[in-house]
Amino acid sequence: MSLRTLGALATAFTMAVAGSVTAAAASTAPAALRATPAAAGQAGATGLKEVMFVGNNWDGTADVIAARGDFARIGRVNVIPDKDQRLAEIYLNPVKLIYFLGVRNGPGEGHDQFVDDMYSTPDGSAMVVSRPSFADVVSIDLATGRITWRFPVAGYRSDHMAVSPNGTRVAVSASTSNTVHVLDIRTGRQLGSFKTGDKPHENVFTDGGKYLWNMSIGEVNTALDDPAMDWTKGDRRITVVDATTFKEMKVIDMRPRLDAFGRKDLSDAVRPVAFTPDQSKLYFQVSFFNGFLEYDVAGDRITRAKTLPKNPATSEDRTTWVNDSRHHGLSMNAVGDKLCVAGTMDDYATIVDRSSLQEGPLVTASKPYWATVSGDGASCVISESGADRVTAIDFATGKKVASVAVGDHPQRVRLAQVAADWSSSSTD
């Protein structure tokens, strides 16, 4: 069922379940979680080490792994230490319950979504996490495992985040309210917000943090996936705002640009993106497409398209593709001459030469869902959500160099910093 229709069911559902839900939840509701101040200065006193955060969406955990080399797992963070409290609140509120179940049965594929995205604070003392099923963003003290602040987003689901280049601001998409919130990463205080198209998704800061780009993907949780029903997917566009004033600077609708390029057959729902180092070119994936496109930012036009191989074992029934994805995950090395593409529904990842758009070896992977550059820039790190592991692929050779087991259904992978002597033993 589409999340868009859930609100209409709320009133009818309320009287039917409110009494029984209230009684059941009240009997198990815990005392309020006590938030403790972050260990400010701890990382600065002991030094920092670069790591990667891996969000295990269905587990409600985030693994911390080495950012290079063997990518060994260093520890694990529980990102839902307040789970009982949050569930009690949800079961006491029938409207929240409807959306909570909608997230589970829609984008969650039958599972609760407990971690979508995560970043570290500048001092490495905390992990900031968006939690879709709980419709919030929290900061978790990495020394104690306790929540230091919590920000409930507008609506009923939080999604992708982005951190400003200086590490002080975090932007989060509130997907059911078509809103992006920008927060102070240390305190959780909202600095501003802006409206987007339907279902805001990825966020990217550009120009040294001067601008913030948001990509809205529209409705992806219905079975109306035939091209003839594309009009039901909603308002899909890129919204560019001033990252200080949050004033809208530009709206980019890829529909007319795709049409002008001769690709009326492609969806205009922009998924993961990657900018060149000089930010003159934007590479982006769209719903249902096994490949990506190149957009000239100054010229405001699509200049090239790359179609990647299909896996013959992949069903051509679009309704079987997760959240309208075919390929979902895109990153670029620091030099800007190689792209890494996660072929989600085709079960592979590959390195693509940016000049020729020639792909390298197809590295077999189980439902790869994201692609990130390693700390040393030598590898692309993908999350294999179907195999509960992350895998590193060498940008130079296009071959797999390492894999490490993580938790249930890894999705986002982000570079981060923690205290040099950090381990998860103090929070276990």
Coordinates of C-alpha atoms in Angstrom, one line a residue:
M1 CA 0.0 0.0 0.0
S2 CA 1.3 3.5 -0.8
L3 CA 2.3 5.6 2.1
R4 CA 0.4 8.4 0.4
T5 CA -2.9 6.7 1.1
L6 CA -2.3 5.8 4.7
G7 CA -3.4 9.1 6.2
A8 CA -6.9 8.5 4.7
L9 CA -7.2 5.3 6.7
A10 CA -6.1 6.8 10.1
T11 CA -9.5 8.2 11.2
A12 CA -11.4 4.9 10.6
F13 CA -8.6 2.9 12.2
T14 CA -8.4 5.0 15.3
M15 CA -11.6 4.1 17.0
A16 CA -11.2 0.4 16.2
V17 CA -7.8 0.0 17.8
A18 CA -7.1 2.8 20.2
G19 CA -8.4 1.2 23.3
S20 CA -6.7 -2.2 22.9
V21 CA -3.4 -0.6 21.7
T22 CA -3.3 1.8 24.6
A23 CA -3.8 -0.9 27.2
A24 CA -1.2 -3.2 25.7
A25 CA 1.4 -0.5 25.2
A26 CA 1.0 1.1 28.5
S27 CA 1.6 -2.1 30.3
T28 CA 5.1 -2.5 28.7
A29 CA 6.2 1.1 28.3
P30 CA 9.6 1.7 29.9
A31 CA 10.7 4.8 31.8
A32 CA 11.9 7.7 29.7
L33 CA 15.4 7.2 28.3
R34 CA 17.9 9.5 30.0
A35 CA 20.1 11.3 27.5
T36 CA 23.6 12.1 28.6
P37 CA 25.9 14.8 27.3
A38 CA 28.3 13.8 24.5
A39 CA 31.9 13.2 25.6
A40 CA 33.0 16.5 24.1
G41 CA 36.7 16.7 23.5
Q42 CA 37.3 12.9 24.1
A43 CA 38.3 12.3 20.5
G44 CA 40.4 15.4 20.4
A45 CA 42.3 14.3 23.5
T46 CA 43.1 10.8 22.3
G47 CA 43.3 11.4 18.5
L48 CA 41.0 10.2 15.7
K49 CA 41.0 7.3 13.4
E50 CA 39.2 7.1 10.0
V51 CA 36.6 4.4 9.8
M52 CA 33.5 3.5 7.9
F53 CA 30.0 3.3 9.3
V54 CA 27.8 0.6 7.8
G55 CA 24.0 0.9 8.5
N56 CA 22.3 -2.4 9.1
N57 CA 18.8 -1.3 8.3
W58 CA 16.8 -4.3 9.5
D59 CA 19.1 -5.0 12.6
G60 CA 19.0 -1.5 14.1
T61 CA 22.8 -1.6 14.3
A62 CA 25.7 0.1 12.6
D63 CA 29.0 -1.7 12.1
V64 CA 32.2 0.3 12.4
I65 CA 34.9 -1.1 10.0
A66 CA 38.3 -0.1 8.9
A67 CA 38.3 2.5 6.1
R68 CA 41.0 0.8 4.0
G69 CA 43.2 -2.3 3.9
D70 CA 41.2 -5.4 5.0
F71 CA 38.2 -3.3 6.1
A72 CA 38.0 -5.4 9.3
R73 CA 35.1 -4.9 11.6
I74 CA 36.1 -2.8 14.7
G75 CA 32.8 -2.8 16.5
R76 CA 29.1 -2.4 16.4
V77 CA 26.7 0.3 17.7
N78 CA 23.1 -0.2 18.7
V79 CA 21.3 2.7 17.1
I80 CA 17.9 1.9 18.7
P81 CA 18.7 1.9 22.4
D82 CA 15.3 3.6 23.0
K83 CA 13.4 1.0 20.9
D84 CA 10.9 0.2 23.7
Q85 CA 10.1 3.8 24.3
R86 CA 9.6 4.6 20.6
L87 CA 7.4 1.6 20.1
A88 CA 5.3 2.5 23.1
E89 CA 4.7 5.9 21.6
I90 CA 3.9 4.5 18.2
Y91 CA 1.4 1.9 19.6
L92 CA -0.3 4.6 21.6
N93 CA -0.9 6.7 18.5
P94 CA -3.0 5.0 15.8
V95 CA -1.9 7.4 13.1
K96 CA 1.8 6.8 13.8
L97 CA 1.1 3.1 14.0
I98 CA -0.5 3.1 10.5
Y99 CA 2.6 4.8 9.0
F100 CA 5.0 2.6 11.0
L101 CA 3.3 -0.5 9.5
G102 CA 3.3 1.2 6.1
V103 CA 7.0 1.7 6.2
R104 CA 7.5 -2.0 7.2
N105 CA 5.3 -3.3 4.4
G106 CA 6.4 -0.8 1.8
P107 CA 10.0 0.3 1.6
G108 CA 11.0 -2.1 4.4
E109 CA 10.0 -5.1 2.4
G110 CA 8.3 -6.6 5.4
H111 CA 11.0 -5.4 7.9
D112 CA 11.2 -2.3 10.2
Q113 CA 13.7 0.3 8.9
F114 CA 15.9 1.2 11.9
V115 CA 18.9 2.9 10.2
D116 CA 19.0 4.6 6.9
D117 CA 22.0 7.0 7.1
M118 CA 24.7 7.9 9.5
Y119 CA 27.7 10.3 10.0
S120 CA 30.1 11.2 12.7
T121 CA 30.4 14.5 14.6
P122 CA 33.5 16.5 13.8
D123 CA 35.2 15.5 17.1
G124 CA 34.4 11.8 16.5
S125 CA 32.5 11.5 19.8
A126 CA 29.0 10.7 18.3
M127 CA 27.2 8.9 15.5
V128 CA 24.3 10.8 14.0
V129 CA 21.7 8.4 12.5
S130 CA 18.4 8.7 10.6
R131 CA 15.9 6.1 11.6
P132 CA 13.0 5.7 9.0
S133 CA 10.6 3.7 11.1
F134 CA 11.0 6.0 14.1
A135 CA 10.8 9.1 11.8
D136 CA 13.7 10.8 13.5
V137 CA 17.4 11.6 13.7
V138 CA 19.4 10.8 16.8
S139 CA 22.9 11.4 18.0
I140 CA 24.5 8.5 19.8
D141 CA 27.4 9.0 22.2
L142 CA 30.0 6.5 21.0
A143 CA 31.5 6.2 24.5
T144 CA 28.3 5.3 26.3
G145 CA 25.9 4.2 23.6
R146 CA 23.3 6.6 24.9
I147 CA 21.3 9.1 22.9
T148 CA 22.4 12.7 23.4
W149 CA 19.7 14.4 21.2
R150 CA 16.7 13.4 19.1
F151 CA 15.0 15.3 16.4
P152 CA 11.6 14.0 15.1
V153 CA 11.2 14.9 11.5
A154 CA 8.0 16.3 9.9
G155 CA 5.8 13.5 8.8
Y156 CA 6.3 9.8 9.4
R157 CA 9.6 8.7 7.8
S158 CA 13.3 10.0 7.8
D159 CA 15.6 9.0 4.9
H160 CA 18.9 10.0 3.3
M161 CA 21.2 12.6 5.0
A162 CA 24.2 14.7 4.0
V163 CA 26.8 16.5 6.1
S164 CA 28.2 19.9 5.2
P165 CA 31.9 20.0 4.2
N166 CA 32.9 21.5 7.5
G167 CA 31.0 18.8 9.4
T168 CA 28.8 21.1 11.4
R169 CA 25.4 20.7 9.7
V170 CA 23.4 17.6 8.8
A171 CA 20.6 17.6 6.3
V172 CA 17.9 14.9 6.4
S173 CA 15.0 14.1 4.1
A174 CA 11.6 13.7 5.7
S175 CA 10.1 11.6 2.9
T176 CA 6.3 11.7 3.8
S177 CA 6.2 15.5 4.3
N178 CA 8.3 16.6 1.3
T179 CA 10.7 18.4 3.6
V180 CA 14.4 18.6 4.2
H181 CA 15.5 19.6 7.7
V182 CA 19.0 21.1 8.3
L183 CA 20.3 20.5 11.8
D184 CA 23.2 21.6 13.9
I185 CA 25.1 18.2 14.1
R186 CA 26.3 18.9 17.7
T187 CA 23.0 19.9 19.3
G188 CA 20.2 18.7 17.0
R189 CA 18.8 22.2 16.8
Q190 CA 17.0 22.9 13.5
L191 CA 18.8 25.6 11.5
G192 CA 16.3 25.7 8.7
S193 CA 14.2 23.6 6.3
F194 CA 12.9 23.7 2.8
K195 CA 10.2 22.0 0.7
T196 CA 11.0 19.6 -2.1
G197 CA 9.3 17.4 -4.7
D198 CA 7.5 14.2 -3.7
K199 CA 9.5 11.8 -1.5
P200 CA 12.8 13.6 -1.0
H201 CA 15.7 11.2 -1.2
E202 CA 19.4 12.0 -1.6
N203 CA 21.0 15.2 -0.4
V204 CA 24.4 16.7 -1.5
F205 CA 26.2 19.8 -0.4
T206 CA 28.1 21.6 -3.2
D207 CA 30.4 24.6 -3.7
G208 CA 32.1 24.1 -0.4
G209 CA 28.8 24.0 1.4
K210 CA 27.2 27.0 -0.2
Y211 CA 24.4 25.0 -1.9
L212 CA 22.4 22.0 -1.0
W213 CA 20.8 19.7 -3.6
N214 CA 17.9 17.4 -3.0
M215 CA 16.6 14.7 -5.3
S216 CA 13.0 13.7 -4.9
I217 CA 12.1 10.3 -6.3
G218 CA 8.3 10.3 -6.1
E219 CA 6.1 7.4 -5.1
V220 CA 8.1 4.1 -5.3
N221 CA 6.0 1.8 -3.2
T222 CA 3.1 1.1 -5.5
A223 CA 2.7 -1.6 -8.1
L224 CA 1.9 1.0 -10.7
D225 CA 5.3 0.5 -12.4
D226 CA 4.2 0.3 -16.0
P227 CA 5.5 3.3 -18.0
A228 CA 2.0 4.2 -18.9
M229 CA 1.3 4.8 -15.2
D230 CA 4.3 7.0 -14.7
W231 CA 2.1 10.0 -14.1
T232 CA 1.0 8.4 -10.8
K233 CA 4.5 8.7 -9.3
G234 CA 4.2 12.4 -8.4
D235 CA 6.4 15.4 -8.6
R236 CA 10.0 14.3 -9.1
R237 CA 12.7 17.0 -9.3
I238 CA 16.0 18.3 -8.0
T239 CA 15.7 21.2 -5.7
V240 CA 18.8 23.4 -5.2
V241 CA 18.8 25.8 -2.2
D242 CA 21.1 28.3 -0.6
A243 CA 22.5 26.2 2.3
T244 CA 22.5 29.3 4.7
T245 CA 19.2 31.0 3.9
F246 CA 17.4 27.9 2.5
K247 CA 16.1 30.0 -0.3
E248 CA 15.3 28.0 -3.4
M249 CA 17.8 28.8 -6.1
K250 CA 16.9 26.4 -8.9
V251 CA 14.6 23.5 -9.7
I252 CA 15.7 20.9 -12.2
D253 CA 13.0 18.7 -13.7
M254 CA 14.8 15.9 -15.6
R255 CA 11.6 15.1 -17.7
P256 CA 12.1 17.7 -20.4
R257 CA 15.8 17.2 -20.4
L258 CA 15.5 13.5 -20.8
D259 CA 13.0 14.1 -23.6
A260 CA 15.3 16.5 -25.4
F261 CA 18.1 13.9 -25.1
G262 CA 15.9 11.3 -26.8
R263 CA 15.1 9.2 -23.8
K264 CA 11.4 9.6 -23.2
D265 CA 11.5 6.0 -22.2
L266 CA 13.4 6.7 -18.9
S267 CA 12.0 7.7 -15.6
D268 CA 12.8 11.2 -14.3
A269 CA 13.1 10.0 -10.7
V270 CA 16.8 10.8 -9.8
R271 CA 18.3 8.2 -7.5
P272 CA 22.0 8.2 -6.2
V273 CA 24.2 10.8 -7.8
A274 CA 28.0 11.6 -8.1
F275 CA 29.5 14.9 -9.0
T276 CA 32.9 15.3 -10.7
P277 CA 35.5 16.9 -8.5
D278 CA 35.0 20.3 -10.2
Q279 CA 31.2 19.8 -9.9
S280 CA 30.8 20.6 -13.6
K281 CA 29.2 17.2 -14.3
L282 CA 26.5 15.2 -12.4
Y283 CA 26.1 11.5 -12.9
F284 CA 22.8 10.0 -11.8
Q285 CA 20.8 6.9 -11.7
V286 CA 17.0 6.8 -12.3
S287 CA 14.3 4.4 -11.4
F288 CA 14.0 1.2 -13.5
F289 CA 17.2 1.8 -15.5
N290 CA 20.2 -0.5 -15.7
G291 CA 22.7 2.3 -16.2
F292 CA 23.2 6.1 -15.5
L293 CA 23.2 9.5 -17.2
E294 CA 25.6 12.4 -17.4
Y295 CA 24.3 16.0 -16.9
D296 CA 26.2 19.1 -17.8
V297 CA 25.5 21.5 -14.9
A298 CA 26.4 24.8 -16.6
G299 CA 24.8 23.8 -19.9
D300 CA 21.7 22.4 -18.1
R301 CA 21.4 19.4 -20.4
I302 CA 22.0 15.7 -20.4
T303 CA 25.0 14.9 -22.5
R304 CA 25.5 11.1 -22.3
A305 CA 23.8 7.9 -21.2
K306 CA 25.4 4.6 -20.3
T307 CA 23.4 1.3 -20.4
L308 CA 25.0 -1.4 -18.4
P309 CA 24.5 -5.2 -18.9
K310 CA 21.4 -6.9 -17.7
N311 CA 21.6 -10.0 -15.6
P312 CA 19.6 -12.6 -17.6
A313 CA 18.4 -14.1 -14.2
T314 CA 16.8 -10.8 -13.3
S315 CA 13.0 -10.7 -13.8
E316 CA 11.7 -8.1 -16.2
D317 CA 8.7 -7.6 -14.0
R318 CA 9.2 -4.1 -12.7
T319 CA 7.0 -4.8 -9.7
T320 CA 9.7 -7.2 -8.4
W321 CA 12.4 -4.6 -8.2
V322 CA 12.9 -3.1 -4.8
N323 CA 11.4 0.4 -4.4
D324 CA 11.6 1.0 -8.2
S325 CA 15.3 0.5 -8.2
R326 CA 17.2 -1.5 -10.8
H327 CA 20.6 0.1 -10.1
H328 CA 21.0 2.0 -6.9
G329 CA 24.5 3.1 -5.8
L330 CA 27.0 5.4 -7.5
S331 CA 30.3 6.9 -6.4
M332 CA 33.3 8.5 -8.1
N333 CA 37.0 8.3 -7.2
A334 CA 38.8 11.4 -6.1
V335 CA 40.6 12.0 -9.4
G336 CA 37.2 11.9 -11.2
D337 CA 38.2 9.4 -13.9
K338 CA 36.3 6.3 -12.6
L339 CA 32.7 5.6 -11.5
C340 CA 31.6 2.8 -9.3
V341 CA 28.1 1.5 -10.1
A342 CA 26.0 -0.8 -7.9
G343 CA 23.7 -2.9 -10.1
T344 CA 21.2 -3.7 -7.4
M345 CA 18.7 -5.9 -9.0
D346 CA 21.2 -7.4 -11.5
D347 CA 23.5 -8.6 -8.6
Y348 CA 26.8 -7.0 -9.6
A349 CA 28.9 -3.9 -9.3
T350 CA 31.4 -2.5 -11.8
I351 CA 33.9 0.2 -12.3
V352 CA 33.3 2.4 -15.3
D353 CA 35.9 4.6 -17.1
R354 CA 34.4 8.1 -17.1
S355 CA 36.0 9.1 -20.4
S356 CA 34.9 6.1 -22.5
L357 CA 32.0 4.9 -20.3
Q358 CA 33.4 1.4 -20.8
E359 CA 32.6 -0.8 -17.8
G360 CA 35.1 -3.2 -16.3
P361 CA 34.6 -6.7 -14.9
L362 CA 31.2 -7.3 -13.5
V363 CA 31.8 -8.2 -9.8
T364 CA 29.1 -10.5 -8.6
A365 CA 27.4 -9.1 -5.5
S366 CA 24.1 -9.9 -3.8
K367 CA 21.7 -6.9 -4.1
P368 CA 24.3 -4.2 -3.8
Y369 CA 22.6 -1.1 -2.4
W370 CA 25.2 1.6 -2.1
A371 CA 28.7 2.6 -3.3
T372 CA 31.2 4.7 -1.3
V373 CA 34.9 5.5 -1.8
S374 CA 37.4 4.0 0.7
G375 CA 39.4 6.2 3.0
D376 CA 42.6 5.9 0.9
G377 CA 40.6 6.5 -2.3
A378 CA 41.8 3.3 -3.9
S379 CA 38.6 1.2 -3.6
C380 CA 34.9 1.4 -4.0
V381 CA 33.1 -0.1 -1.1
I382 CA 29.6 -1.5 -1.8
S383 CA 27.0 -2.8 0.6
E384 CA 25.7 -6.3 -0.3
S385 CA 22.3 -6.1 1.3
G386 CA 21.4 -9.6 0.1
A387 CA 24.4 -11.2 1.7
D388 CA 25.0 -9.1 4.8
R389 CA 28.5 -8.0 3.9
V390 CA 30.4 -5.1 2.4
T391 CA 32.8 -5.6 -0.4
A392 CA 35.7 -3.5 -1.7
I393 CA 36.5 -3.2 -5.4
D394 CA 39.8 -1.8 -6.7
F395 CA 39.2 1.3 -8.8
A396 CA 42.4 0.5 -10.9
T397 CA 41.7 -3.1 -11.7
G398 CA 37.9 -3.4 -11.2
K399 CA 38.5 -6.5 -9.2
K400 CA 37.2 -7.4 -5.7
V401 CA 39.9 -7.0 -3.0
A402 CA 38.1 -7.6 0.3
S403 CA 34.8 -8.6 1.9
V404 CA 33.7 -8.4 5.5
A405 CA 30.5 -9.7 7.2
V406 CA 28.2 -7.1 8.8
G407 CA 24.7 -7.0 10.2
D408 CA 21.2 -7.6 8.6
H409 CA 20.6 -5.8 5.4
P410 CA 23.4 -3.2 5.1
Q411 CA 22.5 -0.1 3.1
R412 CA 24.3 3.2 3.5
V413 CA 28.1 3.2 4.0
R414 CA 29.8 6.4 5.0
L415 CA 33.3 7.5 5.9
A416 CA 33.6 8.7 9.5
Q417 CA 35.9 9.4 12.4
V418 CA 36.0 7.9 15.9
A419 CA 38.4 8.2 18.8
A420 CA 41.6 6.4 18.1
D421 CA 41.1 3.9 21.0
W422 CA 37.4 3.4 20.4
S423 CA 35.8 0.0 20.5
S424 CA 32.2 -1.0 21.1
S425 CA 33.0 -2.9 24.4
S426 CA 31.9 0.0 26.6
T427 CA 28.5 0.0 24.9
D428 CA 27.8 -3.7 24.7

